[in-house]
Short mmCIF file of C-alpha atoms in Angstrom, two decimals:
data_model
loop_
_atom_site.label_atom_id
_atom_site.label_comp_id
_atom_site.label_asym_id
_atom_site.label_seq_id
_atom_site.Cartn_x
_atom_site.Cartn_y
_atom_site.Cartn_z
CA MET W 1 -44.31 74.29 -37.04
CA SER W 2 -42.68 71.22 -38.50
CA THR W 3 -43.53 67.57 -37.38
CA ASP W 4 -40.52 65.40 -36.78
CA THR W 5 -40.98 62.31 -38.78
CA SER W 6 -39.37 60.16 -36.82
CA ASP W 7 -42.36 60.06 -34.73
CA SER W 8 -44.76 60.45 -36.83
CA VAL W 9 -47.68 58.01 -38.28
CA ASP W 10 -48.34 56.70 -41.84
CA VAL W 11 -49.48 58.60 -44.25
CA VAL W 12 -50.72 57.82 -47.83
CA VAL W 13 -52.21 60.66 -50.06
CA TYR W 14 -53.91 59.05 -53.54
CA ALA W 15 -53.60 61.13 -56.44
CA THR W 16 -52.48 62.04 -59.44
CA ARG W 17 -49.29 63.37 -60.67
CA PHE W 18 -50.88 66.46 -62.10
CA CYS W 19 -54.23 67.95 -59.97
CA PRO W 20 -53.56 71.08 -58.49
CA TYR W 21 -55.17 69.52 -55.00
CA CYS W 22 -52.82 67.10 -55.38
CA MET W 23 -49.65 69.48 -55.44
CA ARG W 24 -51.44 71.21 -52.84
CA ALA W 25 -51.81 68.17 -50.67
CA ARG W 26 -47.68 67.56 -51.41
CA SER W 27 -46.43 70.82 -51.15
CA LEU W 28 -48.13 70.93 -47.36
CA LEU W 29 -46.86 67.73 -46.04
CA THR W 30 -43.71 68.11 -47.28
CA ARG W 31 -42.95 71.56 -45.79
CA LYS W 32 -43.82 69.82 -42.87
CA GLY W 33 -41.23 67.94 -43.33
CA VAL W 34 -43.91 65.04 -43.58
CA ALA W 35 -42.68 61.58 -45.13
CA PHE W 36 -45.41 60.15 -46.91
CA ARG W 37 -46.38 57.98 -49.49
CA GLU W 38 -47.89 57.99 -52.27
CA ILE W 39 -50.14 55.89 -54.63
CA LEU W 40 -51.39 57.09 -57.54
CA VAL W 41 -54.60 56.69 -58.79
CA GLY W 42 -55.55 55.44 -62.16
CA SER W 43 -52.33 54.42 -63.19
CA ALA W 44 -51.03 50.62 -63.88
CA ASP W 45 -48.66 50.44 -60.82
CA GLY W 46 -51.69 52.06 -58.62
CA VAL W 47 -55.60 51.61 -57.99
CA SER W 48 -58.39 52.18 -60.06
CA TRP W 49 -60.49 55.33 -59.96
CA SER W 50 -63.33 52.52 -58.48
CA GLU W 51 -60.97 51.04 -55.86
CA LEU W 52 -60.57 54.69 -54.73
CA SER W 53 -63.89 55.05 -54.58
CA GLN W 54 -64.63 52.00 -52.94
CA LEU W 55 -62.04 53.22 -50.32
CA SER W 56 -62.98 56.36 -49.71
CA GLY W 57 -66.30 56.35 -50.07
CA ARG W 58 -65.16 59.76 -52.92
CA ASP W 59 -63.73 59.59 -56.23
CA THR W 60 -61.88 62.94 -55.90
CA VAL W 61 -57.77 63.21 -55.31
CA PRO W 62 -56.24 63.60 -53.51
CA GLN W 63 -57.62 60.97 -50.66
CA ILE W 64 -55.56 61.78 -46.95
CA TYR W 65 -55.08 59.08 -44.96
CA ILE W 66 -52.44 59.84 -41.48
CA GLY W 67 -53.05 56.25 -39.86
CA THR W 68 -56.14 55.28 -39.71
CA HIS W 69 -57.59 58.68 -39.94
CA HIS W 70 -59.30 59.46 -43.45
CA VAL W 71 -58.69 63.24 -43.61
CA GLY W 72 -60.17 63.66 -47.17
CA GLY W 73 -59.15 65.68 -49.69
CA TYR W 74 -56.06 69.00 -49.62
CA ASP W 75 -59.07 71.31 -47.95
CA ASP W 76 -59.46 68.91 -45.37
CA MET W 77 -56.16 68.58 -44.03
CA ALA W 78 -55.30 72.15 -45.02
CA ALA W 79 -58.23 72.71 -42.36
CA LEU W 80 -57.17 70.65 -39.52
CA GLU W 81 -53.60 73.20 -40.89
CA ARG W 82 -55.73 76.53 -39.92
CA ALA W 83 -57.17 75.23 -36.54
CA GLY W 84 -53.76 73.84 -35.45
CA GLU W 85 -54.19 69.92 -34.96
CA LEU W 86 -53.31 68.79 -38.09
CA ASP W 87 -49.29 68.31 -36.32
CA GLN W 88 -50.97 67.01 -33.35
CA LEU W 89 -52.44 64.57 -35.68
CA LEU W 90 -49.76 63.06 -38.00
CA ARG W 91 -47.68 62.55 -34.63
CA THR W 92 -50.72 60.49 -33.11
CA GLY W 93 -52.66 59.78 -35.86
CA VAL W 94 -55.83 61.23 -33.70
CA ILE W 95 -57.19 64.77 -32.83
#
């Protein structure tokens, strides 16, 4: 099911360029037609690893936020997709 991005909430993905789970997260969101903002972790134009840890309580990537909801990583987002809850979260920001 494709999500109409005109009705969707902000999606932010904290990621690194070559992390396989980051690539999977980008791919899933792209397949669903979801526009997202990517913030690179550990780069000069992104955030530091300590900032990510303070923000999410985790020190792994990706860390995915849909609206104000902290989804977690790719596995967490994929579980929402399998449960049929991801599209609603993308549309409304709540499950």
